[in-house]
XYZ file of N, CA and C in Angstrom:
795
model
N -9.910 -17.909 -5.100
C -10.925 -17.511 -3.943
C -11.402 -16.534 -4.154
N -13.151 -16.946 -3.458
C -14.258 -16.193 -4.231
C -14.693 -15.259 -2.517
N -14.897 -14.221 -2.407
C -15.382 -13.444 -1.019
C -16.849 -12.869 -1.007
N -17.443 -13.333 -0.643
C -19.061 -13.398 -0.508
C -19.266 -11.800 -0.086
N -20.127 -10.824 0.146
C -20.199 -10.299 0.890
C -21.678 -10.011 0.780
N -21.864 -9.974 2.327
C -23.508 -9.470 2.925
C -23.802 -8.117 3.409
N -24.980 -7.893 3.318
C -25.457 -6.388 3.761
C -25.219 -6.343 5.415
N -24.846 -4.889 5.880
C -24.716 -4.821 7.406
C -24.803 -3.068 7.542
N -24.792 -3.142 9.171
C -24.971 -1.772 9.206
C -23.569 -1.271 9.920
N -22.794 0.164 9.149
C -22.074 0.852 10.362
C -20.895 -0.411 10.833
N -20.484 -1.227 10.296
C -19.377 -1.948 10.515
C -18.057 -1.283 10.510
N -17.866 -0.122 10.096
C -16.800 0.464 10.238
C -16.523 0.999 11.668
N -17.716 1.005 12.974
C -17.505 1.378 13.816
C -16.538 0.323 14.743
N -16.924 -1.006 14.364
C -16.194 -2.120 14.634
C -14.871 -2.034 14.919
N -14.183 -1.446 13.578
C -12.756 -1.751 12.959
C -11.896 -0.352 13.376
N -12.727 0.725 13.526
C -12.318 1.637 13.879
C -12.499 2.609 15.050
N -11.325 3.204 15.359
C -11.390 4.292 16.625
C -10.629 5.074 16.749
N -11.037 6.175 17.373
C -9.901 7.701 17.009
C -8.493 7.437 17.724
N -7.696 7.594 17.081
C -6.497 7.971 17.472
C -5.297 7.614 16.400
N -4.058 7.732 17.180
C -2.775 7.348 16.081
C -3.040 5.958 15.756
N -2.441 5.626 14.404
C -1.930 4.036 14.435
C -0.600 3.938 14.451
N -0.404 2.715 14.825
C 0.829 1.867 15.075
C 1.451 1.537 13.926
N 2.659 1.629 12.920
C 2.721 1.641 12.006
C 3.657 0.167 12.281
N 3.329 -0.658 10.812
C 3.696 -2.087 11.104
C 4.335 -2.210 9.590
N 5.780 -2.430 9.519
C 6.529 -2.500 8.699
C 6.993 -4.158 8.226
N 5.939 -4.664 7.827
C 6.241 -5.905 7.393
C 6.268 -6.525 5.894
N 7.533 -6.844 5.546
C 7.717 -7.503 3.642
C 7.190 -8.907 3.580
N 6.346 -9.054 2.274
C 5.763 -10.421 2.044
C 7.046 -11.502 2.053
N 6.978 -12.460 2.473
C 7.888 -13.705 2.393
C 7.566 -14.644 1.552
N 6.713 -14.572 0.493
C 6.093 -15.865 -0.307
C 6.245 -15.040 -1.309
N 6.174 -15.961 -2.609
C 6.255 -15.264 -4.236
C 4.421 -15.431 -4.509
N 4.165 -16.257 -3.315
C 2.412 -16.158 -3.938
C 1.964 -14.780 -3.278
N 2.304 -14.248 -2.911
C 2.059 -13.207 -2.082
C 1.843 -11.485 -3.261
N 0.558 -11.203 -3.407
C 0.538 -10.265 -4.504
C 0.595 -8.680 -3.994
N 1.012 -7.980 -4.270
C 1.302 -6.453 -3.700
C 1.036 -5.260 -4.467
N 0.490 -4.564 -3.932
C 0.072 -3.317 -4.703
C -0.246 -2.159 -4.522
N -0.727 -0.700 -5.051
C -1.175 0.111 -4.100
C -2.481 0.578 -5.437
N -3.577 1.076 -4.508
C -4.565 2.080 -5.592
C -4.814 3.197 -4.460
N -5.346 4.303 -5.366
C -4.964 5.657 -4.968
C -6.275 6.515 -5.659
N -6.831 7.287 -5.122
C -7.903 7.924 -5.887
C -8.010 9.490 -5.342
N -7.976 10.533 -5.822
C -8.025 11.723 -5.527
C -9.657 12.144 -5.480
N -9.683 12.805 -4.501
C -11.293 13.127 -4.113
C -11.484 14.533 -3.777
N -12.579 14.723 -4.115
C -12.507 16.694 -4.129
C -13.892 16.719 -3.317
N -13.824 18.074 -2.855
C -14.890 18.528 -2.086
C -15.740 19.416 -3.255
N -16.742 19.848 -2.570
C -17.659 20.681 -3.289
C -16.903 21.930 -4.376
N -17.070 21.794 -5.430
C -16.904 23.197 -6.436
C -15.025 22.936 -6.474
N -15.006 21.849 -6.147
C -13.492 20.955 -6.315
C -12.536 22.174 -5.811
N -12.649 22.974 -4.666
C -11.900 23.513 -3.743
C -10.528 23.204 -3.255
N -10.829 22.069 -2.733
C -9.542 20.943 -2.100
C -10.364 19.606 -2.478
N -8.824 19.063 -2.198
C -9.205 17.682 -2.372
C -8.157 16.653 -1.553
N -8.226 15.492 -1.219
C -7.455 14.720 -0.779
C -6.855 13.499 -1.750
N -6.121 12.570 -1.296
C -5.610 11.537 -2.037
C -5.970 10.360 -0.747
N -7.042 9.577 -1.304
C -7.001 8.118 -0.769
C -6.144 7.090 -0.996
N -5.889 6.255 -0.121
C -4.982 5.279 -0.875
C -4.904 4.382 -0.148
N -5.283 2.750 -0.619
C -4.982 1.552 0.130
C -3.666 0.999 -0.308
N -2.870 0.375 0.172
C -1.360 -0.160 0.103
C -1.921 -1.856 0.904
N -1.487 -2.777 -0.146
C -2.011 -4.016 -0.076
C -1.395 -5.755 -0.342
N -1.448 -6.420 0.309
C -1.072 -7.829 0.192
C -2.305 -8.478 -0.372
N -2.018 -9.475 -0.845
C -3.143 -10.877 -0.712
C -2.453 -12.027 -1.325
N -3.189 -12.979 -1.327
C -2.294 -14.324 -1.523
C -3.390 -14.912 -3.042
N -2.653 -15.043 -3.708
C -2.669 -15.793 -5.010
C -3.759 -17.024 -4.549
N -5.273 -17.581 -5.097
C -5.598 -18.476 -4.915
C -5.080 -19.761 -4.931
N -5.056 -20.465 -3.915
C -4.073 -21.863 -4.300
C -4.902 -22.680 -3.623
N -4.797 -24.510 -3.390
C -5.311 -25.003 -2.315
C -5.092 -25.114 -0.908
N -4.348 -23.690 -0.308
C -4.034 -23.934 1.297
C -5.162 -22.965 1.479
N -5.872 -23.809 2.760
C -6.994 -23.497 3.421
C -6.479 -21.760 4.344
N -5.378 -21.867 4.550
C -5.206 -20.544 5.416
C -4.981 -19.209 4.466
N -4.781 -19.596 3.657
C -4.532 -18.496 2.231
C -5.967 -17.758 1.979
N -6.719 -19.028 2.389
C -8.452 -18.447 1.950
C -8.937 -17.532 2.653
N -8.196 -17.902 3.962
C -8.761 -17.450 5.250
C -8.264 -15.962 5.679
N -6.944 -15.652 5.038
C -6.370 -14.786 5.280
C -7.123 -13.350 4.106
N -7.255 -14.216 2.891
C -7.476 -12.995 2.153
C -9.376 -13.004 2.467
N -10.057 -13.755 3.057
C -11.241 -13.370 3.856
C -11.333 -12.701 4.325
N -10.381 -12.592 5.323
C -10.031 -11.257 6.210
C -10.060 -10.155 5.661
N -9.114 -10.058 4.618
C -8.510 -8.766 3.706
C -9.938 -8.409 3.083
N -10.590 -9.179 2.366
C -11.789 -8.569 1.874
C -12.267 -7.881 2.935
N -13.271 -8.322 3.942
C -13.469 -7.994 4.892
C -13.490 -6.325 5.073
N -12.579 -6.735 5.740
C -11.066 -5.235 6.107
C -12.018 -4.226 4.843
N -11.332 -4.554 3.755
C -11.520 -3.251 2.808
C -12.736 -2.754 2.712
N -14.021 -3.634 2.691
C -14.999 -2.969 2.688
C -15.305 -2.164 3.824
N -15.210 -2.636 4.638
C -15.949 -1.892 6.332
C -14.864 -0.877 6.423
N -13.873 -0.202 6.121
C -13.409 1.168 6.100
C -13.721 1.607 5.028
N -14.346 1.460 3.720
C -14.883 2.042 3.002
C -16.669 2.474 2.503
N -16.909 1.110 2.928
C -18.572 0.920 2.351
C -19.293 1.287 3.664
N -18.888 1.474 5.083
C -19.641 1.357 6.032
C -21.123 0.626 6.586
N -20.712 -0.434 5.555
C -22.046 -1.420 5.444
C -22.591 -1.293 4.410
N -22.256 -0.368 3.481
C -23.296 -0.726 2.622
C -23.040 -1.616 1.578
N -22.829 -2.780 1.552
C -22.095 -4.150 0.869
C -22.880 -4.655 -0.094
N -22.402 -4.689 -1.509
C -23.166 -5.540 -2.252
C -23.128 -7.064 -1.956
N -24.495 -7.672 -3.023
C -24.485 -8.862 -2.122
C -23.882 -9.952 -3.277
N -23.104 -9.471 -4.546
C -22.227 -10.461 -5.466
C -21.000 -10.575 -4.599
N -20.466 -11.490 -5.827
C -19.150 -12.168 -5.195
C -17.974 -11.059 -5.941
N -16.945 -11.062 -5.035
C -15.527 -9.851 -5.730
C -14.487 -11.675 -5.464
N -13.229 -11.276 -6.573
C -12.398 -11.803 -6.536
C -10.985 -10.460 -6.165
N -10.219 -11.174 -5.257
C -9.450 -9.942 -4.413
C -8.132 -9.638 -5.963
N -8.389 -8.555 -6.098
C -7.256 -8.073 -7.487
C -7.448 -6.255 -7.204
N -6.267 -5.700 -8.095
C -6.650 -4.675 -8.075
C -7.384 -3.492 -8.148
N -8.318 -4.381 -9.028
C -9.589 -3.594 -9.439
C -10.643 -3.964 -8.195
N -10.364 -4.678 -7.380
C -10.939 -4.704 -6.294
C -11.051 -3.508 -5.275
N -9.734 -3.655 -4.821
C -9.222 -2.440 -4.219
C -10.090 -1.125 -4.307
N -9.869 -0.898 -5.538
C -9.837 0.498 -6.764
C -11.383 0.494 -6.677
N -12.384 -0.273 -6.879
C -13.871 -0.051 -6.328
C -13.964 0.112 -4.993
N -13.099 -0.154 -4.160
C -13.532 0.174 -2.605
C -13.553 1.682 -2.174
N -12.412 2.221 -3.009
C -11.925 3.693 -3.098
C -13.264 4.277 -3.783
N -13.809 3.830 -4.892
C -14.816 4.438 -5.737
C -15.465 4.691 -4.983
N -16.178 3.629 -3.670
C -17.383 3.536 -3.126
C -17.200 4.441 -2.143
N -15.939 4.596 -1.454
C -15.636 5.866 -0.637
C -16.401 7.231 -0.719
N -15.777 7.644 -2.565
C -15.829 8.575 -3.027
C -17.242 8.818 -3.198
N -18.223 7.937 -3.734
C -19.493 8.187 -3.879
C -20.226 8.511 -2.197
N -20.137 7.685 -1.345
C -20.592 8.224 -0.039
C -20.043 9.630 0.448
N -18.797 9.858 0.099
C -18.547 11.397 0.593
C -19.239 12.181 0.067
N -19.581 11.919 -1.774
C -20.199 12.712 -2.131
C -21.261 13.009 -1.814
N -22.501 11.976 -1.420
C -23.792 12.066 -1.013
C -23.551 12.981 0.262
N -22.613 12.653 1.011
C -22.347 13.421 2.444
C -22.479 15.029 1.888
N -21.811 15.155 1.046
C -21.483 16.385 1.038
C -22.824 17.412 0.160
N -23.516 16.480 -0.199
C -24.922 17.155 -0.657
C -25.697 17.155 0.380
N -25.518 16.468 1.646
C -26.654 16.435 2.683
C -26.499 17.773 3.772
N -25.184 18.749 3.264
C -25.048 19.847 4.718
C -24.727 20.595 3.565
N -25.058 21.839 3.881
C -24.621 23.334 3.337
C -23.258 23.506 3.245
N -22.640 23.041 4.377
C -21.204 23.864 4.643
C -20.401 22.439 4.153
N -20.597 22.108 2.984
C -20.105 20.627 2.202
C -18.738 21.045 1.783
N -18.359 22.551 1.913
C -16.848 22.727 1.165
C -15.782 22.158 2.115
N -16.364 21.682 3.528
C -15.196 21.119 4.460
C -15.494 19.605 4.712
N -16.348 19.510 4.039
C -16.678 18.000 4.499
C -15.895 16.792 3.541
N -14.592 17.295 2.987
C -13.931 16.495 2.316
C -13.625 15.099 3.418
N -13.242 13.713 2.622
C -12.826 12.726 3.864
C -11.664 12.063 2.982
N -10.832 11.234 3.718
C -9.464 11.212 3.589
C -9.389 9.708 3.997
N -8.480 8.737 3.477
C -8.333 7.530 4.102
C -7.052 6.935 3.187
N -6.629 6.503 4.081
C -5.340 5.463 4.339
C -5.384 4.229 4.943
N -4.950 3.062 4.358
C -5.254 1.928 4.467
C -3.744 1.087 4.167
N -3.503 0.259 4.961
C -2.410 -0.526 4.467
C -2.677 -1.780 5.139
N -2.469 -3.340 4.473
C -2.710 -4.292 4.493
C -1.381 -5.222 3.992
N -1.118 -6.033 5.298
C 0.354 -6.673 4.853
C 0.141 -7.913 5.792
N 1.164 -9.187 5.095
C 1.126 -10.582 5.250
C 2.281 -10.376 5.848
N 2.708 -11.292 6.876
C 3.733 -12.273 7.178
C 3.641 -13.250 7.141
N 4.185 -14.197 5.941
C 4.129 -15.609 5.969
C 5.490 -16.159 6.751
N 6.197 -15.742 7.549
C 7.211 -16.002 7.745
C 7.357 -17.169 8.553
N 6.540 -17.670 9.399
C 6.230 -18.731 10.376
C 5.823 -20.024 9.826
N 6.256 -20.835 10.458
C 5.933 -21.968 10.606
C 4.511 -22.720 10.608
N 3.651 -22.023 11.821
C 2.561 -22.438 12.076
C 1.258 -21.414 12.016
N 1.438 -20.270 11.635
C 0.614 -19.080 11.452
C 1.372 -17.827 10.577
N 0.232 -17.302 10.027
C 0.742 -16.160 9.233
C 0.105 -14.901 9.760
N 1.074 -13.967 9.995
C 0.402 -12.730 10.524
C -0.135 -11.495 9.764
N -1.256 -11.060 9.694
C -2.022 -10.090 8.917
C -1.938 -8.808 9.555
N -1.671 -7.916 9.348
C -1.746 -6.589 9.887
C -2.383 -5.696 9.000
N -3.278 -4.978 9.698
C -4.353 -3.938 8.772
C -4.308 -3.109 9.783
N -3.789 -2.186 8.990
C -4.520 -0.795 9.644
C -5.096 0.685 8.792
N -5.621 1.308 9.267
C -6.472 2.302 8.618
C -6.755 3.568 9.488
N -6.609 4.540 8.604
C -6.777 6.038 9.482
C -7.738 6.827 8.239
N -8.680 7.183 9.006
C -9.786 8.073 7.879
C -10.222 9.549 9.004
N -10.587 10.366 7.741
C -11.231 11.265 8.374
C -12.869 11.283 7.427
N -13.569 11.309 8.380
C -14.937 11.866 7.823
C -15.576 12.749 8.669
N -15.120 13.587 9.016
C -15.733 14.819 9.614
C -15.663 14.746 11.128
N -15.788 15.552 11.805
C -15.710 15.936 13.197
C -14.329 16.742 13.266
N -14.088 16.142 14.628
C -13.121 17.076 14.991
C -11.525 16.650 14.899
N -11.480 15.214 14.349
C -10.440 14.545 14.253
C -10.563 13.331 13.598
N -9.736 13.117 13.202
C -9.429 11.484 11.896
C -9.837 10.320 13.288
N -9.920 9.337 12.330
C -10.179 8.031 13.529
C -9.017 7.104 12.789
N -8.151 6.077 13.606
C -7.139 4.899 13.219
C -7.552 3.835 14.316
N -7.083 2.734 13.516
C -6.830 1.617 13.981
C -5.948 0.896 13.748
N -5.290 -0.235 14.334
C -4.463 -1.146 13.999
C -5.053 -2.816 14.524
N -5.153 -3.516 13.475
C -5.556 -5.076 13.575
C -4.841 -6.193 13.492
N -4.286 -7.141 14.195
C -3.329 -8.294 13.592
C -4.274 -9.295 13.705
N -4.172 -9.893 12.775
C -4.839 -11.776 13.213
C -3.860 -12.164 12.692
N -3.731 -13.165 13.831
C -2.746 -14.518 13.623
C -3.873 -15.742 13.212
N -3.147 -16.332 11.934
C -4.236 -17.227 11.300
C -3.467 -18.647 11.012
N -4.141 -19.478 11.490
C -3.419 -21.249 11.576
C -3.594 -21.538 10.294
N -2.182 -22.135 9.953
C -1.719 -22.672 8.627
C -2.253 -24.184 8.728
N -3.094 -24.872 9.558
C -3.722 -26.003 9.244
C -4.959 -25.717 9.668
N -5.805 -24.999 10.340
C -7.319 -24.376 10.287
C -7.872 -23.856 9.449
N -6.815 -22.815 9.299
C -7.296 -21.378 8.342
C -8.226 -20.223 9.562
N -8.442 -21.099 10.947
C -8.906 -20.014 12.032
C -7.744 -19.488 12.901
N -8.957 -18.090 12.995
C -7.646 -16.943 13.853
C -7.432 -17.048 15.163
N -6.095 -17.381 15.701
C -6.236 -17.713 17.100
C -6.289 -16.524 18.168
N -6.818 -16.930 18.723
C -7.181 -16.143 20.289
C -6.001 -16.406 21.420
N -6.343 -15.698 22.360
C -5.316 -16.417 23.457
C -5.427 -17.490 23.914
N -6.490 -18.081 24.170
C -6.627 -19.717 24.759
C -6.087 -20.738 23.440
N -6.015 -20.119 21.874
C -5.191 -20.999 21.033
C -3.649 -21.031 21.634
N -3.389 -19.907 22.284
C -1.729 -19.121 22.116
C -1.136 -20.111 23.519
N -2.031 -19.746 24.437
C -1.432 -20.247 26.022
C -2.123 -20.819 26.906
N -1.423 -21.904 27.502
C -2.031 -23.086 28.258
C -2.781 -22.225 29.044
N -2.268 -21.301 29.868
C -2.874 -20.486 31.144
C -3.397 -19.233 30.447
N -4.623 -18.888 30.441
C -4.285 -17.158 29.869
C -4.764 -16.706 31.225
N -4.946 -16.815 32.332
C -5.097 -16.057 33.797
C -3.850 -15.901 33.826
N -2.721 -16.701 33.943
C -1.545 -16.546 33.976
C -0.825 -15.118 33.125
N -1.084 -15.463 31.766
C -1.038 -14.274 30.769
C -1.273 -13.214 30.809
N -2.500 -13.243 31.621
C -3.244 -11.670 32.124
C -2.875 -10.941 33.447
N -2.169 -12.108 33.842
C -1.104 -11.368 35.110
C -0.317 -10.904 35.094
N 0.867 -11.564 34.055
C 1.802 -10.455 33.735
C 1.523 -9.767 32.618
N 0.049 -9.834 31.787
C 0.130 -8.621 30.821
C -0.180 -7.510 31.835
N -0.958 -7.308 32.931
C -1.029 -6.201 33.407
C 0.261 -5.913 34.198
N 1.079 -6.755 34.617
C 2.257 -6.158 35.225
C 2.917 -5.145 34.003
N 2.655 -5.876 33.055
C 3.760 -4.856 32.002
C 2.721 -3.086 31.834
N 1.358 -3.537 32.044
C 0.426 -2.586 31.220
C 0.664 -1.327 32.286
N 0.908 -2.073 33.176
C 1.015 -0.825 35.005
C 2.056 -0.216 34.955
N 3.217 -0.905 34.395
C 4.733 -0.343 34.329
C 4.953 0.686 33.174
N 4.115 0.320 32.174
C 3.653 0.898 31.155
C 3.229 2.690 31.430
N 2.380 2.717 32.488
C 1.419 3.609 32.718
C 1.989 4.252 34.316
N 3.444 3.538 34.702
C 3.732 3.466 35.546
C 2.617 3.859 36.976
N 1.779 2.695 36.773
C 0.754 2.498 38.151
C 1.285 1.647 39.285
N 1.158 1.975 40.605
C 1.686 0.833 41.303
C 0.187 -0.414 41.284
N 0.573 -1.696 41.926
C -0.029 -2.543 41.966
C -1.419 -2.356 42.692
N -1.812 -1.547 43.862
C -2.629 -0.899 44.187
C -3.702 -0.227 43.870
N -2.717 0.471 42.735
C -3.691 1.663 42.072
C -5.040 1.194 41.539
N -6.486 1.461 41.544
C -7.890 1.251 40.766
C -7.235 1.771 39.463
N -8.058 1.408 38.220
C -7.815 1.734 36.758
C -8.932 2.142 36.404
N -9.894 1.817 37.333
C -10.646 3.092 36.818
C -10.335 4.565 37.314
N -9.877 4.730 38.564
C -9.688 6.169 38.802
C -8.251 6.703 38.148
N -7.681 5.640 37.495
C -6.538 5.896 37.108
C -6.803 6.209 35.564
N -8.552 6.319 34.945
C -8.919 6.742 33.962
C -8.868 5.632 32.639
N -8.630 4.278 33.319
C -9.065 3.313 31.986
C -10.696 2.841 32.217
N -10.951 2.039 31.011
C -12.518 1.900 30.877
C -12.694 0.124 31.242
N -11.444 -0.688 31.916
C -11.865 -2.329 31.469
C -13.250 -2.304 32.193
N -13.563 -3.432 31.551
C -15.335 -4.215 32.127
C -15.082 -4.257 33.573
N -16.100 -4.069 34.328
C -16.061 -4.143 35.807
C -14.449 -3.901 36.738
N -13.915 -2.897 35.832
C -12.943 -2.359 36.326
C -11.477 -3.436 36.798
N -11.936 -4.486 35.958
C -10.929 -5.691 35.631
C -10.164 -5.673 34.726
N -8.584 -5.642 34.756
C -7.827 -5.849 33.640
C -8.165 -7.256 32.811
N -7.865 -6.994 31.617
C -7.946 -8.215 30.617
C -7.096 -7.555 29.517
N -6.846 -9.143 28.495
C -6.134 -8.669 27.666
C -7.459 -8.844 26.063
N -6.773 -8.411 24.900
C -7.661 -8.597 23.794
C -6.921 -9.721 23.016
N -7.691 -10.181 21.760
C -7.149 -10.803 21.165
C -6.265 -10.074 20.041
N -5.812 -8.986 20.201
C -5.244 -8.187 18.895
C -3.646 -8.228 19.146
N -3.283 -9.397 18.851
C -1.883 -10.083 19.291
C -0.849 -10.093 18.177
N 0.244 -9.916 18.368
C 1.119 -10.016 17.309
C 2.718 -10.278 18.229
N 3.529 -11.177 16.994
C 4.670 -11.571 17.458
C 5.729 -10.380 16.900
N 6.530 -9.972 17.849
C 7.463 -8.982 16.891
C 8.819 -9.441 17.681
N 10.035 -10.250 16.932
C 11.157 -10.101 17.145
C 10.581 -11.312 18.629
N 11.447 -10.838 19.697
C 11.624 -11.539 21.045
C 10.523 -11.158 21.733
N 9.250 -10.403 21.447
C 8.581 -9.931 22.186
C 6.942 -10.322 21.356
N 6.250 -10.871 22.462
C 4.564 -10.321 22.229
C 4.010 -8.990 22.487
N 3.002 -8.921 21.659
C 2.821 -7.401 21.669
C 1.292 -7.643 21.463
N 0.648 -6.703 22.629
C -1.081 -7.135 22.296
C -1.758 -5.452 22.733
N -2.236 -5.202 21.188
C -2.434 -3.961 20.991
C -4.153 -3.276 21.267
N -4.237 -2.192 22.410
C -5.770 -1.666 22.327
C -5.485 -0.498 21.533
N -6.907 -0.435 20.751
C -6.977 0.935 19.970
C -7.699 2.001 20.924
N -7.273 2.969 20.527
C -8.175 4.572 21.131
C -9.464 4.492 21.402
N -9.952 4.518 22.811
C -11.102 4.731 22.606
C -11.635 3.126 23.570
N -10.661 2.120 23.528
C -11.591 0.847 23.777
C -10.844 0.632 25.087
N -9.941 0.814 25.823
C -9.691 1.123 27.434
C -9.526 2.394 28.203
N -9.189 3.462 27.197
C -9.112 4.708 27.590
C -9.557 5.911 26.511
N -9.334 6.983 27.038
C -9.871 8.179 26.123
C -9.077 8.316 24.941
N -9.387 9.475 23.966
C -8.688 9.275 22.689
C -7.249 10.015 23.200
N -7.437 10.890 24.134
C -6.212 11.542 24.505
C -4.647 10.337 24.690
N -5.204 9.344 25.390
C -4.179 8.087 25.614
C -3.598 7.548 24.276
N -4.297 7.559 23.181
C -4.033 6.954 21.857
C -4.127 5.381 22.120
N -3.449 4.588 21.516
C -3.068 3.226 21.829
C -2.003 2.704 22.750
N -2.797 1.663 23.059
C -2.065 1.069 24.078
C -1.349 -0.039 23.430
N 0.228 -0.321 23.866
C 0.981 -1.746 23.373
C 0.972 -2.155 24.262
N 1.316 -3.266 24.955
C 1.433 -3.996 25.847
C 2.612 -5.108 25.786
N 3.827 -4.760 25.499
C 4.783 -5.633 25.269
C 5.185 -6.320 26.088
N 5.251 -7.978 25.861
C 5.577 -9.326 26.529
C 6.739 -9.692 26.584
N 7.737 -10.061 26.835
C 9.255 -10.657 26.634
C 8.595 -12.120 26.396
N 8.941 -12.754 25.416
C 8.642 -14.462 25.034
C 8.865 -14.940 26.206
N 10.355 -14.710 26.285
C 11.088 -15.722 27.421
C 10.321 -15.791 28.688
N 9.738 -14.584 29.294
C 9.016 -14.469 30.293
C 7.588 -16.099 30.552
N 6.883 -15.642 29.342
C 5.981 -16.609 28.844
C 5.876 -18.049 28.419
N 7.062 -18.366 27.875
C 7.753 -19.571 27.112
C 6.962 -20.926 27.567
N 6.803 -20.962 28.818
C 6.376 -22.094 29.483
C 4.731 -22.168 29.215
N 4.475 -20.897 28.817
C 2.715 -21.354 28.665
C 2.321 -21.324 26.959
N 3.275 -21.029 26.096
C 3.024 -21.138 24.901
C 2.905 -22.433 24.210
N 2.068 -22.343 23.558
C 1.106 -23.624 23.014
C 2.112 -24.086 21.669
N 2.498 -23.257 20.958
C 2.672 -23.171 19.355
C 4.090 -23.038 19.162
N 4.459 -23.439 17.679
C 5.686 -22.773 17.898
C 5.593 -21.107 17.210
N 6.252 -20.193 17.772
C 6.222 -18.856 17.761
C 7.663 -18.341 16.888
């Protein structure tokens, strides 16, 4: 499988928001899943200080299965977005240890350019920690977990957790309406557990409680993962609330929504 990379601008903002990162510990369950780690020590001006940047990764060996191609595409896109900020080359890459090492090299080069632009560059050292994990243990879909934390200046670092559910037949990323027969009902159930999480009575106004839902109306996103007997829906920091709130993880028991589930979980 080959990944074609196109130019874009500041796509890191799409994937990363400030806050802590939910840790996901999933072991790859198939022999065709490649596992590895790359790291690089980055120095600031005059090499007075340093940080160790790292990417731990899984990816699939190329084969005829379309869903594995889709998973690898998401992995390649993610690795580039968190390291190159949209400065994408237009040539092709195969996923490999060298591919991931090259992304850290790009991250370092951008950091060096940033240092040269500021007189106080001694304090502009950047950091990056990322994890790419594949869970291929289910019959109908793969779970792809992507986490990243970076510091590129400012008051605090930036972090995100993303999960994609990739359909094994079509290779597409599954959304709420692919998983559930009645999204409105699932949203109502999700709101119940959201309010329970933050100890909010049913009549409490969400905006007045400090949340940023569009039109002040609760909604779910498509950042969905299956953890044991629970469906988790995760909002990253700054997505629906200030940085101080951190990530919001809504846990919905599968038993409660089983009558709405359209696929085998």
